[in-house]
mmCIF file of C-alpha atoms in Angstrom:
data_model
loop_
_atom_site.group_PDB
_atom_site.id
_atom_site.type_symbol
_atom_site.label_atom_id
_atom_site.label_comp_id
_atom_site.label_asym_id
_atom_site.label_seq_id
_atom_site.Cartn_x
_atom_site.Cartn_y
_atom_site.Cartn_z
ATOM 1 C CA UNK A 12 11.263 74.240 52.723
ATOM 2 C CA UNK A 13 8.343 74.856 50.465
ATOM 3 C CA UNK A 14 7.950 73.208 47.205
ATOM 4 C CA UNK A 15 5.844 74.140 44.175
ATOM 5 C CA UNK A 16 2.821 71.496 42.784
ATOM 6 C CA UNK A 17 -0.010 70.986 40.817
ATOM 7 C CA UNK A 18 -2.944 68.167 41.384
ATOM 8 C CA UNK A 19 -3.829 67.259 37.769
ATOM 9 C CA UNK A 20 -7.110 64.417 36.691
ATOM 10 C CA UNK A 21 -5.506 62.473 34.012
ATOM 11 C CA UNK A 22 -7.172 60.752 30.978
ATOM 12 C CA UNK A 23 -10.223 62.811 31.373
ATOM 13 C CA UNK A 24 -11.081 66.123 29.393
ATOM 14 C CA UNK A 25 -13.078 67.220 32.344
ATOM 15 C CA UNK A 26 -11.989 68.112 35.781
ATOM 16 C CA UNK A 27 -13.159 66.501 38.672
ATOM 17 C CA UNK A 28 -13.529 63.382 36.670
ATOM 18 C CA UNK A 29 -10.067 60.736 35.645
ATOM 19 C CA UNK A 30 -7.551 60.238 38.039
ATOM 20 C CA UNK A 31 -6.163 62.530 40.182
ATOM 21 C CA UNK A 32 -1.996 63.297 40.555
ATOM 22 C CA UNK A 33 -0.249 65.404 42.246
ATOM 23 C CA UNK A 34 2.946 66.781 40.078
ATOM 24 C CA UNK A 35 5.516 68.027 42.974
ATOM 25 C CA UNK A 36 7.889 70.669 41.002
ATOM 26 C CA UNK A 37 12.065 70.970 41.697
ATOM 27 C CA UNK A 38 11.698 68.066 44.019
ATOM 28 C CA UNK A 39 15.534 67.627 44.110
ATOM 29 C CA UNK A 40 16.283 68.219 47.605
ATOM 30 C CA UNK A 41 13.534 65.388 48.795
ATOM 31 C CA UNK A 42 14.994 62.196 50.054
ATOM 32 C CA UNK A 43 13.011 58.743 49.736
ATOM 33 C CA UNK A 44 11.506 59.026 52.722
ATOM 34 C CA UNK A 45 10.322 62.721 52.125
ATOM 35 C CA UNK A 46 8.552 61.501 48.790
ATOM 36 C CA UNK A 47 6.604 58.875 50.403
ATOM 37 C CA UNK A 48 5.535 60.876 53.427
ATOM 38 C CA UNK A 49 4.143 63.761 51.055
ATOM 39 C CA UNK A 50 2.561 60.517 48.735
ATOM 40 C CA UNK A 51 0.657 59.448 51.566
ATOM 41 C CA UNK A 52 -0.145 62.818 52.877
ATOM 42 C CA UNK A 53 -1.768 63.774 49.467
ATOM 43 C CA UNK A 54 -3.271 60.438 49.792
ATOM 44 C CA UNK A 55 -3.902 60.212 45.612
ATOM 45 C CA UNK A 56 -2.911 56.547 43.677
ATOM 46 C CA UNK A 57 0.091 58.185 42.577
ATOM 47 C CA UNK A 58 2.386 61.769 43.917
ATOM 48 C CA UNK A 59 5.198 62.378 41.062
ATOM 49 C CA UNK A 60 8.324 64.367 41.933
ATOM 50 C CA UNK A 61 9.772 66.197 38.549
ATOM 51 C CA UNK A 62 13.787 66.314 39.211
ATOM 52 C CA UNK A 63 16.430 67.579 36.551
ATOM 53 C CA UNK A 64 18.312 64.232 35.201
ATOM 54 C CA UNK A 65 21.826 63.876 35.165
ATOM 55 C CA UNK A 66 21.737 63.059 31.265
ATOM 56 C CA UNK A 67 21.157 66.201 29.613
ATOM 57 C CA UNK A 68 19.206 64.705 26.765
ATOM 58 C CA UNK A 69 16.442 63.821 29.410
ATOM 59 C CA UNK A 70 13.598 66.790 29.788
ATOM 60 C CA UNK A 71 13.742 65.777 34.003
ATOM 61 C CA UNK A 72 13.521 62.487 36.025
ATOM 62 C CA UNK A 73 10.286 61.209 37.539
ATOM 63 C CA UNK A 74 9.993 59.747 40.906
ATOM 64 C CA UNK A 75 6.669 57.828 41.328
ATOM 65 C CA UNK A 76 5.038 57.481 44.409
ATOM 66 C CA UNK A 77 1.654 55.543 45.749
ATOM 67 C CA UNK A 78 0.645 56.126 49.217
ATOM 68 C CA UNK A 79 2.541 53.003 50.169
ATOM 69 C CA UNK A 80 5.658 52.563 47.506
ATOM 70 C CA UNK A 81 7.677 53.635 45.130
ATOM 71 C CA UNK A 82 6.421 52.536 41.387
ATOM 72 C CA UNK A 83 9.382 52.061 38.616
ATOM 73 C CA UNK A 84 6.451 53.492 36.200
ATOM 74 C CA UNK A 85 3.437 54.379 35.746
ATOM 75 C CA UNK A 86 0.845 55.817 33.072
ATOM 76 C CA UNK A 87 -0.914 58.680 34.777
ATOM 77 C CA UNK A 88 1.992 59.962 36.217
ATOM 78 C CA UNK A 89 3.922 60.094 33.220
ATOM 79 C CA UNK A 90 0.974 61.834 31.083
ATOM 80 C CA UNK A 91 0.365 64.218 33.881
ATOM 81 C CA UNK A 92 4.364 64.912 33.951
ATOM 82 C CA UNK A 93 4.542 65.524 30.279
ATOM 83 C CA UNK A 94 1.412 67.575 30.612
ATOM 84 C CA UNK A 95 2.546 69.915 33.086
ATOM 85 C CA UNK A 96 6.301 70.212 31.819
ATOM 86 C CA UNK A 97 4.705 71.260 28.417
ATOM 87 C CA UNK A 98 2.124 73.639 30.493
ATOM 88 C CA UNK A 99 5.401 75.105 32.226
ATOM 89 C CA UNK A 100 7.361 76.188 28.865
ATOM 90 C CA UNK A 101 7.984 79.823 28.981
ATOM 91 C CA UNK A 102 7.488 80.660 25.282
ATOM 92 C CA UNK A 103 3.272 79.606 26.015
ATOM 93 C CA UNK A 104 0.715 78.914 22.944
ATOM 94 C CA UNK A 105 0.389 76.089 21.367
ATOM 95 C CA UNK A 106 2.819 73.459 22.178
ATOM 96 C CA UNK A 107 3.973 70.661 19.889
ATOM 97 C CA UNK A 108 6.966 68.621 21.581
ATOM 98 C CA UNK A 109 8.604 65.594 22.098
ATOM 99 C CA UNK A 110 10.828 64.744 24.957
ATOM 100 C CA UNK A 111 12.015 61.877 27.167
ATOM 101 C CA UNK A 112 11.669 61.548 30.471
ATOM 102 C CA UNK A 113 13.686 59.433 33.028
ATOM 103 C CA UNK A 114 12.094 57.305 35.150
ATOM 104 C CA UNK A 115 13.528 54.189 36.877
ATOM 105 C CA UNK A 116 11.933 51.688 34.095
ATOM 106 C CA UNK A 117 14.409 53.516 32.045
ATOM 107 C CA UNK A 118 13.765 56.605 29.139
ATOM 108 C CA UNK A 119 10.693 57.264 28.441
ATOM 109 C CA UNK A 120 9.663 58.686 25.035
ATOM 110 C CA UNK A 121 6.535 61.409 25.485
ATOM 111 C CA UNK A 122 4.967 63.506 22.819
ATOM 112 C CA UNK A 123 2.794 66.271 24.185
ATOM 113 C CA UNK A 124 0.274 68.505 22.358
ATOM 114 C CA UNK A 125 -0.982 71.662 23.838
ATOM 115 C CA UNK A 126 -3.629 74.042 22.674
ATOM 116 C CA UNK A 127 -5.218 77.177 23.906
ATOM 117 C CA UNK A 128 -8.424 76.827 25.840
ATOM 118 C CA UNK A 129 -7.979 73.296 25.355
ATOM 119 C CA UNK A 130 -6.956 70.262 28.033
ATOM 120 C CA UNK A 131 -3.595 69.149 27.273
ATOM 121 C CA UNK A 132 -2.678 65.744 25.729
ATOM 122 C CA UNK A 133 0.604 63.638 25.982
ATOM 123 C CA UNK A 134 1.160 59.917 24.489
ATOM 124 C CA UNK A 135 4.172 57.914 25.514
ATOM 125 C CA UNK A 136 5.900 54.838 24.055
ATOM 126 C CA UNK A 137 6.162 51.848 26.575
ATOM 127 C CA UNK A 138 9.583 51.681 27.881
ATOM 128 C CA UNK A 139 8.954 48.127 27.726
ATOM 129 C CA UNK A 140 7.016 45.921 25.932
ATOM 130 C CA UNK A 141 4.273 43.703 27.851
ATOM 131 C CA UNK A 142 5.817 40.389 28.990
ATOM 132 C CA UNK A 143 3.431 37.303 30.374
ATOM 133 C CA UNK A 144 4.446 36.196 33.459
ATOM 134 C CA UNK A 145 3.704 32.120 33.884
ATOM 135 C CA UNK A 146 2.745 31.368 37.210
ATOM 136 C CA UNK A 147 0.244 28.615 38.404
ATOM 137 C CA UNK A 148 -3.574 30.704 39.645
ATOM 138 C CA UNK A 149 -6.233 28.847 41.102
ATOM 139 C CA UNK A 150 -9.647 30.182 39.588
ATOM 140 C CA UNK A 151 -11.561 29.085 42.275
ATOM 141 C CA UNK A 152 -9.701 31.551 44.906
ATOM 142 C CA UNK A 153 -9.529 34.762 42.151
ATOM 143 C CA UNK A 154 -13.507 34.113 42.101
ATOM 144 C CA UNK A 155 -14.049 34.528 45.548
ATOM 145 C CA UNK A 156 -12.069 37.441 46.104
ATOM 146 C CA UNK A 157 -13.545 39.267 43.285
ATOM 147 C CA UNK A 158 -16.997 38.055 45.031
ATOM 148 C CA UNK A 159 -18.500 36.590 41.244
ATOM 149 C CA UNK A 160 -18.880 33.046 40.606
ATOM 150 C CA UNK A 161 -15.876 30.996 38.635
ATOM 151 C CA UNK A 162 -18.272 31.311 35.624
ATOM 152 C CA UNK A 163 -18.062 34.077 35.164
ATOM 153 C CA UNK A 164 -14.413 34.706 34.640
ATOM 154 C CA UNK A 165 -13.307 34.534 31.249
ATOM 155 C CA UNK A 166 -14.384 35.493 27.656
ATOM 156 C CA UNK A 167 -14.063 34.077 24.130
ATOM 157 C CA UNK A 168 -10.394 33.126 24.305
ATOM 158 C CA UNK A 169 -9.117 35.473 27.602
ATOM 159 C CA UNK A 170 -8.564 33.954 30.617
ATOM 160 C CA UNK A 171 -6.733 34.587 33.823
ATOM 161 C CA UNK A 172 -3.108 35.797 33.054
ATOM 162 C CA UNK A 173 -0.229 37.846 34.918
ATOM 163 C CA UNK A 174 1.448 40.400 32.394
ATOM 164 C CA UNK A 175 4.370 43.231 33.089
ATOM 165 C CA UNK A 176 5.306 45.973 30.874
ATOM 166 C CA UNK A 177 7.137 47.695 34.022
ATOM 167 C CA UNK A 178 4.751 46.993 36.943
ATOM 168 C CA UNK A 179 2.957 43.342 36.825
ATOM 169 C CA UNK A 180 -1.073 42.965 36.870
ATOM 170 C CA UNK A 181 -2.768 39.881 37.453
ATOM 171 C CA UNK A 182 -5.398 40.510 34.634
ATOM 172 C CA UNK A 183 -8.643 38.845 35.132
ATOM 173 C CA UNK A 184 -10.984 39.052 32.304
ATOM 174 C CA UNK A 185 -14.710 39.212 33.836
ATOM 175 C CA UNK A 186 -17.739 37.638 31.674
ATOM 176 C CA UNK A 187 -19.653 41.312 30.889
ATOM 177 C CA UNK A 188 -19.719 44.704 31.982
ATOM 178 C CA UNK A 189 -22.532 43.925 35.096
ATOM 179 C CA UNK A 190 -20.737 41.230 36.235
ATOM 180 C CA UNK A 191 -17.572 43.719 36.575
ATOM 181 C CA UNK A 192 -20.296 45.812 38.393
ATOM 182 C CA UNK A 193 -21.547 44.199 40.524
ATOM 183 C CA UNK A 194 -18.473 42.542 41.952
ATOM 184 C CA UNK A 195 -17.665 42.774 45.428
ATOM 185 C CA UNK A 196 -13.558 42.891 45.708
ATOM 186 C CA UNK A 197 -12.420 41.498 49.137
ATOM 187 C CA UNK A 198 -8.747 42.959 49.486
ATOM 188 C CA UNK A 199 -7.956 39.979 52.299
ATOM 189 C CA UNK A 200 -8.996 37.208 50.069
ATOM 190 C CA UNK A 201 -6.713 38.722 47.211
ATOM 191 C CA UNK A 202 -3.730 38.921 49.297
ATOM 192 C CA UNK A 203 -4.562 35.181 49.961
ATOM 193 C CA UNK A 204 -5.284 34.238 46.413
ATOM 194 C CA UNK A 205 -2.874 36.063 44.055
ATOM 195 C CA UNK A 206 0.868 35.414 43.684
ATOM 196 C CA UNK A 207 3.851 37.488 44.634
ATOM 197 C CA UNK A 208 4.822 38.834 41.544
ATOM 198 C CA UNK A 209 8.954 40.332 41.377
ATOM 199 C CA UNK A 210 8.325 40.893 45.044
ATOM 200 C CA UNK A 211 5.085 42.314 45.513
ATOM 201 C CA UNK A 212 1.697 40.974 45.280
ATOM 202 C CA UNK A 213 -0.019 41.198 42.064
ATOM 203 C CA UNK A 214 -2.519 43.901 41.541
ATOM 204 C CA UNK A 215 -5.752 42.913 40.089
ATOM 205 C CA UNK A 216 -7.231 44.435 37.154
ATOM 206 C CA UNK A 217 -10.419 43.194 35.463
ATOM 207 C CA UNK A 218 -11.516 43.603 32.331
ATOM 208 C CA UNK A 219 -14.383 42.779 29.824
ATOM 209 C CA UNK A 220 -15.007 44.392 26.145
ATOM 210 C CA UNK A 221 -16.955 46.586 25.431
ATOM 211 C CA UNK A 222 -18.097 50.041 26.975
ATOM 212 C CA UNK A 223 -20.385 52.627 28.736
ATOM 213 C CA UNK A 224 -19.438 54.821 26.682
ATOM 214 C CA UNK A 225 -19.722 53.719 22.561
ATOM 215 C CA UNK A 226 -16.233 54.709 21.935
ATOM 216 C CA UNK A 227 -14.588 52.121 24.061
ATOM 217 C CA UNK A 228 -13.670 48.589 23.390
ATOM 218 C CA UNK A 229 -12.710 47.447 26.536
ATOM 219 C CA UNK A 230 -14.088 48.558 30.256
ATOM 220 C CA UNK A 231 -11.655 47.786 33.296
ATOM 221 C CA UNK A 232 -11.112 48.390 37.243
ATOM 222 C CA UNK A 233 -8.137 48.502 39.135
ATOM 223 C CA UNK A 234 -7.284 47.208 42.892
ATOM 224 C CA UNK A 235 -4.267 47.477 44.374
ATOM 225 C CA UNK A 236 -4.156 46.298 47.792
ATOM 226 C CA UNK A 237 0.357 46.285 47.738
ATOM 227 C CA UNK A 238 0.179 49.819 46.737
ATOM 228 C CA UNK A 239 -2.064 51.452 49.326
ATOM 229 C CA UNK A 240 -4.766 52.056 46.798
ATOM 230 C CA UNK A 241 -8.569 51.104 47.255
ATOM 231 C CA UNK A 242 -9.337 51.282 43.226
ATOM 232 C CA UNK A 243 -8.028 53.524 40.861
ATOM 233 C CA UNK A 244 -9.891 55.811 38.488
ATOM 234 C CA UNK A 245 -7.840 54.677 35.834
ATOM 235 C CA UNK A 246 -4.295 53.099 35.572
ATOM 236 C CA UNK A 247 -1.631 53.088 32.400
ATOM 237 C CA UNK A 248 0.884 50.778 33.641
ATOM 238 C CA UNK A 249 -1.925 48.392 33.984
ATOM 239 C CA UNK A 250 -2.933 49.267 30.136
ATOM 240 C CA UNK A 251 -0.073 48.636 28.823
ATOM 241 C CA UNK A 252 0.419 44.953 30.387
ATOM 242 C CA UNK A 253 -3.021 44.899 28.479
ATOM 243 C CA UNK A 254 -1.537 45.468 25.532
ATOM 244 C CA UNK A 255 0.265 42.002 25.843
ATOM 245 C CA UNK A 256 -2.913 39.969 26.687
ATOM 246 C CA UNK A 257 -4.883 41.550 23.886
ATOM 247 C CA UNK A 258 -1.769 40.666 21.785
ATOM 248 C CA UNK A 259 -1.738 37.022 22.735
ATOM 249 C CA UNK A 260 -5.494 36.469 23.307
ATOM 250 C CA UNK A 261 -7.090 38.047 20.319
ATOM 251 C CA UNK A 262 -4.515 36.623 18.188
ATOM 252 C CA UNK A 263 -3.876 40.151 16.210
ATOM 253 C CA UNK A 264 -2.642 39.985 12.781
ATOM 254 C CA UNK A 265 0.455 42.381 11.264
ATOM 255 C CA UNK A 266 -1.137 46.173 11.314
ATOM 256 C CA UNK A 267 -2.007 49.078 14.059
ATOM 257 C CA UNK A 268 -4.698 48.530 16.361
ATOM 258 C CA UNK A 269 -6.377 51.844 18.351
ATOM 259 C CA UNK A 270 -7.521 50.616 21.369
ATOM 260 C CA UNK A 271 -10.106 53.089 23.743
ATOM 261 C CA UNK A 272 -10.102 51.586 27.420
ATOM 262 C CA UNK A 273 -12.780 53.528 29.849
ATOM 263 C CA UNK A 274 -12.063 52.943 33.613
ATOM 264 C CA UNK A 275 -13.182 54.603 36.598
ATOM 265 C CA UNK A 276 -16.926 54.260 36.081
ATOM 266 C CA UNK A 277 -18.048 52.941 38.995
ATOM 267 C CA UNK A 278 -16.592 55.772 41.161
ATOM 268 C CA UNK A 279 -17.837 58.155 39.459
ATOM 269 C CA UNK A 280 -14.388 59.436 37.891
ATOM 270 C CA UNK A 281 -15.023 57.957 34.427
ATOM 271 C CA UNK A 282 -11.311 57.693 32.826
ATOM 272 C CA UNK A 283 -10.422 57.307 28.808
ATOM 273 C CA UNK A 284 -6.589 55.683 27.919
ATOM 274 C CA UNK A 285 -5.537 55.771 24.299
ATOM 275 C CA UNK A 286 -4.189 52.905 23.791
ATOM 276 C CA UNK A 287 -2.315 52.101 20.204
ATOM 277 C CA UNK A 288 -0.434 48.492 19.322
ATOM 278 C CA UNK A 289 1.346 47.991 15.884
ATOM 279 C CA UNK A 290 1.910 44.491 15.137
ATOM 280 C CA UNK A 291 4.710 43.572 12.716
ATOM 281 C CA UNK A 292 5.900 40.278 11.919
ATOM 282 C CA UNK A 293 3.310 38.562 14.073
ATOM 283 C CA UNK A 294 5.041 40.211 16.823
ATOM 284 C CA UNK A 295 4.079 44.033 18.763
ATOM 285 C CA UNK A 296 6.670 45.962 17.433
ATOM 286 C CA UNK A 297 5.048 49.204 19.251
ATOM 287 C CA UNK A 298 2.784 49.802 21.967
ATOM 288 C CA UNK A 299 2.019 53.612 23.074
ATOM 289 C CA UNK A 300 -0.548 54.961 25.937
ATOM 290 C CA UNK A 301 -1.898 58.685 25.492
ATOM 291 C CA UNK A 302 -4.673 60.997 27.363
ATOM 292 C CA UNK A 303 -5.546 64.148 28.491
ATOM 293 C CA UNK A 304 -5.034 66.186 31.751
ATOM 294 C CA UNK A 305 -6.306 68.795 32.749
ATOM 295 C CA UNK A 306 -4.859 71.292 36.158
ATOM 296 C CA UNK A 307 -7.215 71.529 38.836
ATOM 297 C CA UNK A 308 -5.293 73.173 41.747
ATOM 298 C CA UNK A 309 -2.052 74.996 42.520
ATOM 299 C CA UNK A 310 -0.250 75.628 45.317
ATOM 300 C CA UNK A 311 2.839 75.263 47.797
ATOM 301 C CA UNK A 312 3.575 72.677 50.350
ATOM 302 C CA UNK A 313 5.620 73.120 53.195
ATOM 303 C CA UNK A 314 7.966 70.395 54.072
#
């Protein structure tokens, strides 16, 4: 059997640069264990299979795959979806759509914009809405597996918290953009020092504000030792728990916050999520995460 894919970098205008995906087309007749063989053969943070839903008001279903599980959602792979559904539509030009796409979170609401010439775009609203997670964390621990000292964690009013909006971080906010540098993450030490979170161990994701780049307001890395992946150029899911702590820690008032988050720097694969929060009623009333992708290879994979 061959199927039909595309590799994709995600939240970058550039190729070569964001994070890599590989979109695996009519992916119907793959079972589970088909998906997450050809996940960790194409060895990226995230393989997504595009399948026709049963509900006809769905564009297709998305199964998500890392090298080592199945994800219930995920940013990148849902931008790079949209992306290359839009890139796929027969009439060609510019594209202006909106469409929802399955995925096991539940529906998820994209609009894509496409352009000639251009790298496509697609923004989606969070099938869920970021969610803090209480459990106890010993500071102590999270310092030594991130190799910085317990100083160093935490600015202004952010400090160590575990938030979901589909797939639960452990968000640690880090003192300043060199600390987040130069620490040394020891994957052993996490596994020993982070909580299981809905089953799984809690992937860590620092943060700081400010930016390499003068357009972003808050600089991040991802590690993921429950999900196969080293660090990841840049990760959606773990944006939109974000949204929550910013929420909750920066105490925003009633009004629409745009919110650039760069990740990815310190591989080289600098990354740039959109990130929007409207705040009604002292409460987020919507939360969406948008970037471009752009196609870097095409092929066939036998299976």
């Amino acid at each position: 059997m061959a199927i039909e894919y595309s590799i994709y970098d995600v939240f970058t205008d550039k190729r070569l640069e964001g994070n890599p995906l590989a979109v695996m087309y009519d992916a119907d007749g793959l079972d589970d264990k088909t998906m997450q063989a050809i996940a960790r053969e194409m060895n990226l943070s995230e393989t997504v299979f595009i399948r026709k839903s049963d509900n006809p008001a769905y564009a297709a279903s998305l199964r998500i795959f890392t090298p080592g599980s199945e994800l219930p959602f995920a940013g990148h792979p849902t931008v790079g979806a949209a992306v290359a559904l839009g890139e796929r539509n027969p009439n060609g030009g510019d594209v202006d759509m909106v469409c929802v796409l399955e995925e096991k979170v539940g529906p998820v609401r994209c609009a894509i914009r496409l352009r000639k010439d251009a790298p496509g775009f697609a923004e989606f609203d969070l099938p869920r809405k970021s969610s803090r997670i209480e459990l106890p964390l010993d500071r102590a621990k999270l310092a030594d597996a991130l190799g910085v000292s317990e100083g160093n964690i935490g600015f202004e009013n952010h400090q160590p918290s575990i938030w979901t909006a589909g797939v639960p971080f452990l968000l640690v906010p880090l003192h300043n953009i060199s600390t987040i540098r130069e620490m040394d993450f020891d994957p052993q030490l996490w596994e020993r020092s982070a909580p299981l979170v809905e089953g799984r161990l809690a992937a860590c994701y620092v943060y700081c504000r400010g930016g390499v780049n003068h357009t972003a307001k808050f600089h991040a890395r991802m590690f993921s030792p429950e999900m196969g992946i080293a660090e990841d150029p840049a990760t959606g899911s773990a944006a939109a728990a974000l949204s929550g702590a910013i929420h909750h820690f920066d105490g925003l008032s009633d009004g629409h916050y745009p919110v650039m988050i760069e990740q990815g720097v310190e591989m080289g694969r600098p990354s740039f999520i959109h990130l929007h929060i409207d705040v009604k009623d002292g409460d987020i009333s919507r939360a969406r995460i948008g970037g471009s992708a752009v196609r870097v290879a095409h092929g066939t994979m036998d299976v």
